[in-house]
Amino acid sequence: MRLTRRQFGALALAGSTTLLLAACGQSSTGGPASAGGGQTTGGGQTTGGGQTTGGGQASGKPGTAGGNGGGGSVSFVTALAEDERTALGEILKGFESSAGVQVKMIQMESQDVVNQLKAKKTAGKVDVDLVAQDNLRLGPLVRDSIVEDLSGESARVPETTIDALVPVTQFDNKRFFLPYRPNVQIAFYNEAKLSAAGLQPPKTWDELLKAGQTLKEKEGIGKLAIQGAAGDPLSVTVFEFIKQAGGDPLALNDAGTVKAFEFMAQLEPLLTPEYRTAKFDTMNTIISNDTAYLGSNWPFGINVIVDKNGRKDIKAYQGWAGPNGESHVLGGEVLGIPAGAPNRAGALQLAEFLMSKDTQAALLTKLGWPPMRTDAFGNVPEWQKPYFQAVQEALKHVDARPNVPYWEDVSRAMNDAFRDIVQQKQPAKETLDRYASAIQKAKQAAGA
């Protein structure tokens, strides 16, 4: 997916050559630095508009890097929250030690990656070797030839990669990206509170509505939460309801979409008022302090709600299905290599390390990041297992958001339609017709 994230000032890490220069922003994928929400080490250099944290001291457990060694250093663009940067930095020390390659992490938000890399390419000053990019913002990188065609590197992709990730990495049957980090929301619930109200975790829209009604009658206030913060969090919420009803977000006025908005309008009075500001970080708070007894969030919430906040009574499951079945947004990041990267070999070496079973397992246990390969779930600590069973179930029913150049217009239309229909109770079909027309104009303007 998002603590007020990505804002941190300059700091130095003792014993390393870390340099942080600047950072701020928010990813579109939900979750902390994609929901989505690391920190490395090392004497990095600043690369256009990003924040550099560089490769740390060569120490720690040897990694499993493969490929032909590039040596030297690898500039790695990513967008991470502070906790993530720290954990990933520790993991990368193993790579630096075994591969003899220093990693310079550059903090750059996903919405800035395209323009920053495009400017470097135009100026003939590409100084980035590897990019971890939100899977929602890949199209422009391919369209403008900012990243390499990696079809010749497909053998590096593990055979155990989750099937749903493959289409995200390819355009016109060519592989431009390598899988790195999938993300999917799961539903957290207060088991004792639901049980006291005679409820089970809702698995259908009807059961969700009944749970909302029952809890509001019992508590006198809504106790369900959806992520309603304007922007990407609300877009994820609306996208999932539309797909669960069989609608098409790119059309936005078909029968399924109308059904989804009409259902959300029914549900809205049963929600906790705090839903309007709920996103990846505030949802953790809402669930942890019992403002809501049920709400969806990225797996980052597992470590925060259950471990850090000590709420072992909060359980999780994959969530509910609509009339057309279950659907969850496939969030997360993939890896790309900019055209003209100065250390292509080192970038491939680092990519293999990041895709390795050991690294994916470490990211899972330290950060709660779902692995991109099926064989890395086995090392989950006992207490985390039920939660990651929920993640695995949710990953069976994912839909990627379409990589279209006018997606920002679609996202804005979904936000505005939610305000008009769900919050202000305007008629669904007529309102959606208006926004559907706006999307078609944006599509034509984009030449799509």
Tab-separated table of N, CA, C and O in Angstrom, residues 127-171:
chain	number	residue	atom	x	y	z
A	127	ASP	N	21.690	7.048	-14.580
A	127	ASP	CA	22.557	6.603	-13.487
A	127	ASP	C	21.810	5.677	-12.534
A	127	ASP	O	22.197	5.506	-11.388
A	128	VAL	N	20.727	5.095	-13.037
A	128	VAL	CA	19.941	4.140	-12.250
A	128	VAL	C	20.053	2.772	-12.906
A	128	VAL	O	19.958	2.658	-14.128
A	129	ASP	N	20.237	1.740	-12.092
A	129	ASP	CA	20.428	0.391	-12.633
A	129	ASP	C	19.198	-0.495	-12.478
A	129	ASP	O	18.946	-1.347	-13.330
A	130	LEU	N	18.449	-0.301	-11.425
A	130	LEU	CA	17.305	-1.175	-11.166
A	130	LEU	C	16.203	-0.351	-10.507
A	130	LEU	O	16.478	0.498	-9.653
A	131	VAL	N	14.963	-0.613	-10.924
A	131	VAL	CA	13.825	0.137	-10.392
A	131	VAL	C	12.775	-0.829	-9.869
A	131	VAL	O	12.397	-1.782	-10.564
A	132	ALA	N	12.298	-0.587	-8.661
A	132	ALA	CA	11.119	-1.294	-8.147
A	132	ALA	C	9.946	-0.339	-8.339
A	132	ALA	O	9.903	0.730	-7.741
A	133	GLN	N	9.003	-0.715	-9.208
A	133	GLN	CA	7.946	0.228	-9.558
A	133	GLN	C	6.570	-0.370	-9.294
A	133	GLN	O	6.327	-1.562	-9.518
A	134	ASP	N	5.683	0.486	-8.819
A	134	ASP	CA	4.283	0.139	-8.607
A	134	ASP	C	3.705	-0.463	-9.891
A	134	ASP	O	3.862	0.108	-10.968
A	135	ASN	N	3.033	-1.600	-9.760
A	135	ASN	CA	2.540	-2.269	-10.974
A	135	ASN	C	1.416	-1.502	-11.660
A	135	ASN	O	0.977	-1.884	-12.741
A	136	LEU	N	0.961	-0.429	-11.045
A	136	LEU	CA	-0.059	0.385	-11.687
A	136	LEU	C	0.536	1.400	-12.651
A	136	LEU	O	-0.168	1.921	-13.510
A	137	ARG	N	1.816	1.659	-12.531
A	137	ARG	CA	2.435	2.731	-13.324
A	137	ARG	C	3.563	2.190	-14.199
A	137	ARG	O	4.679	2.717	-14.215
A	138	LEU	N	3.267	1.134	-14.947
A	138	LEU	CA	4.274	0.506	-15.792
A	138	LEU	C	4.160	0.930	-17.251
A	138	LEU	O	5.148	0.958	-17.981
A	139	GLY	N	2.926	1.210	-17.692
A	139	GLY	CA	2.683	1.490	-19.104
A	139	GLY	C	3.592	2.552	-19.687
A	139	GLY	O	4.222	2.338	-20.732
A	140	PRO	N	3.722	3.731	-19.079
A	140	PRO	CA	4.573	4.776	-19.646
A	140	PRO	C	6.037	4.374	-19.731
A	140	PRO	O	6.754	4.823	-20.630
A	141	LEU	N	6.505	3.516	-18.819
A	141	LEU	CA	7.899	3.072	-18.862
A	141	LEU	C	8.171	2.241	-20.109
A	141	LEU	O	9.250	2.306	-20.705
A	142	VAL	N	7.165	1.466	-20.522
A	142	VAL	CA	7.300	0.643	-21.723
A	142	VAL	C	7.059	1.487	-22.965
A	142	VAL	O	7.828	1.446	-23.923
A	143	ARG	N	5.992	2.258	-22.933
A	143	ARG	CA	5.610	3.075	-24.098
A	143	ARG	C	6.739	4.005	-24.530
A	143	ARG	O	7.011	4.169	-25.716
A	144	ASP	N	7.437	4.608	-23.585
A	144	ASP	CA	8.490	5.571	-23.889
A	144	ASP	C	9.884	4.932	-23.905
A	144	ASP	O	10.896	5.644	-23.886
A	145	SER	N	9.916	3.580	-23.943
A	145	SER	CA	11.191	2.830	-24.015
A	145	SER	C	12.160	3.249	-22.915
A	145	SER	O	13.382	3.338	-23.132
A	146	ILE	N	11.626	3.503	-21.745
A	146	ILE	CA	12.471	3.904	-20.610
A	146	ILE	C	13.119	2.690	-19.974
A	146	ILE	O	14.223	2.761	-19.428
A	147	VAL	N	12.418	1.543	-20.049
A	147	VAL	CA	12.990	0.307	-19.500
A	147	VAL	C	13.286	-0.675	-20.623
A	147	VAL	O	12.712	-0.612	-21.710
A	148	GLU	N	14.173	-1.606	-20.348
A	148	GLU	CA	14.593	-2.620	-21.316
A	148	GLU	C	13.547	-3.707	-21.497
A	148	GLU	O	12.798	-4.019	-20.570
A	149	ASP	N	13.545	-4.293	-22.671
A	149	ASP	CA	12.834	-5.540	-22.901
A	149	ASP	C	13.677	-6.650	-22.265
A	149	ASP	O	14.827	-6.881	-22.668
A	150	LEU	N	13.099	-7.311	-21.252
A	150	LEU	CA	13.847	-8.339	-20.525
A	150	LEU	C	13.431	-9.746	-20.944
A	150	LEU	O	13.640	-10.704	-20.193
A	151	SER	N	12.870	-9.880	-22.131
A	151	SER	CA	12.425	-11.201	-22.577
A	151	SER	C	13.579	-12.200	-22.568
A	151	SER	O	13.386	-13.392	-22.284
A	152	GLY	N	14.764	-11.740	-22.856
A	152	GLY	CA	15.914	-12.634	-22.874
A	152	GLY	C	16.384	-13.065	-21.497
A	152	GLY	O	17.275	-13.909	-21.373
A	153	GLU	N	15.787	-12.499	-20.465
A	153	GLU	CA	16.178	-12.831	-19.094
A	153	GLU	C	15.111	-13.646	-18.380
A	153	GLU	O	15.162	-13.817	-17.163
A	154	SER	N	14.144	-14.157	-19.138
A	154	SER	CA	13.026	-14.856	-18.510
A	154	SER	C	13.462	-16.074	-17.703
A	154	SER	O	12.784	-16.471	-16.744
A	155	ALA	N	14.578	-16.691	-18.088
A	155	ALA	CA	15.046	-17.879	-17.367
A	155	ALA	C	15.410	-17.554	-15.922
A	155	ALA	O	15.508	-18.465	-15.085
A	156	ARG	N	15.600	-16.294	-15.618
A	156	ARG	CA	15.952	-15.910	-14.249
A	156	ARG	C	14.730	-15.909	-13.330
A	156	ARG	O	14.870	-15.873	-12.114
A	157	VAL	N	13.543	-15.906	-13.914
A	157	VAL	CA	12.319	-15.858	-13.102
A	157	VAL	C	12.054	-17.236	-12.503
A	157	VAL	O	12.005	-18.228	-13.233
A	158	PRO	N	11.881	-17.327	-11.190
A	158	PRO	CA	11.681	-18.640	-10.555
A	158	PRO	C	10.436	-19.351	-11.082
A	158	PRO	O	9.411	-18.720	-11.366
A	159	GLU	N	10.533	-20.680	-11.214
A	159	GLU	CA	9.394	-21.464	-11.686
A	159	GLU	C	8.240	-21.419	-10.703
A	159	GLU	O	7.094	-21.661	-11.069
A	160	THR	N	8.524	-21.100	-9.457
A	160	THR	CA	7.483	-21.080	-8.428
A	160	THR	C	6.810	-19.709	-8.297
A	160	THR	O	6.079	-19.465	-7.335
A	161	THR	N	7.044	-18.833	-9.272
A	161	THR	CA	6.395	-17.516	-9.241
A	161	THR	C	4.874	-17.672	-9.298
A	161	THR	O	4.352	-18.506	-10.053
A	162	ILE	N	4.174	-16.902	-8.498
A	162	ILE	CA	2.708	-16.951	-8.481
A	162	ILE	C	2.163	-16.613	-9.867
A	162	ILE	O	2.556	-15.602	-10.463
A	163	ASP	N	1.289	-17.452	-10.366
A	163	ASP	CA	0.806	-17.315	-11.746
A	163	ASP	C	0.214	-15.942	-12.034
A	163	ASP	O	0.393	-15.386	-13.121
A	164	ALA	N	-0.514	-15.392	-11.066
A	164	ALA	CA	-1.213	-14.125	-11.298
A	164	ALA	C	-0.259	-12.977	-11.582
A	164	ALA	O	-0.674	-11.944	-12.111
A	165	LEU	N	1.029	-13.125	-11.248
A	165	LEU	CA	1.983	-12.034	-11.438
A	165	LEU	C	2.524	-11.975	-12.856
A	165	LEU	O	3.021	-10.928	-13.289
A	166	VAL	N	2.440	-13.068	-13.582
A	166	VAL	CA	3.057	-13.127	-14.912
A	166	VAL	C	2.503	-12.067	-15.864
A	166	VAL	O	3.264	-11.329	-16.503
A	167	PRO	N	1.166	-11.930	-16.000
A	167	PRO	CA	0.654	-10.923	-16.945
A	167	PRO	C	1.087	-9.505	-16.612
A	167	PRO	O	1.234	-8.670	-17.509
A	168	VAL	N	1.280	-9.225	-15.337
A	168	VAL	CA	1.652	-7.871	-14.928
A	168	VAL	C	3.030	-7.489	-15.463
A	168	VAL	O	3.311	-6.312	-15.712
A	169	THR	N	3.891	-8.479	-15.659
A	169	THR	CA	5.278	-8.201	-16.062
A	169	THR	C	5.458	-8.142	-17.572
A	169	THR	O	6.556	-7.871	-18.060
A	170	GLN	N	4.379	-8.405	-18.312
A	170	GLN	CA	4.509	-8.509	-19.765
A	170	GLN	C	3.633	-7.496	-20.500
A	170	GLN	O	2.527	-7.186	-20.064
A	171	PHE	N	4.136	-7.028	-21.636
A	171	PHE	CA	3.380	-6.159	-22.543
A	171	PHE	C	3.553	-6.722	-23.949
A	171	PHE	O	4.693	-6.951	-24.382
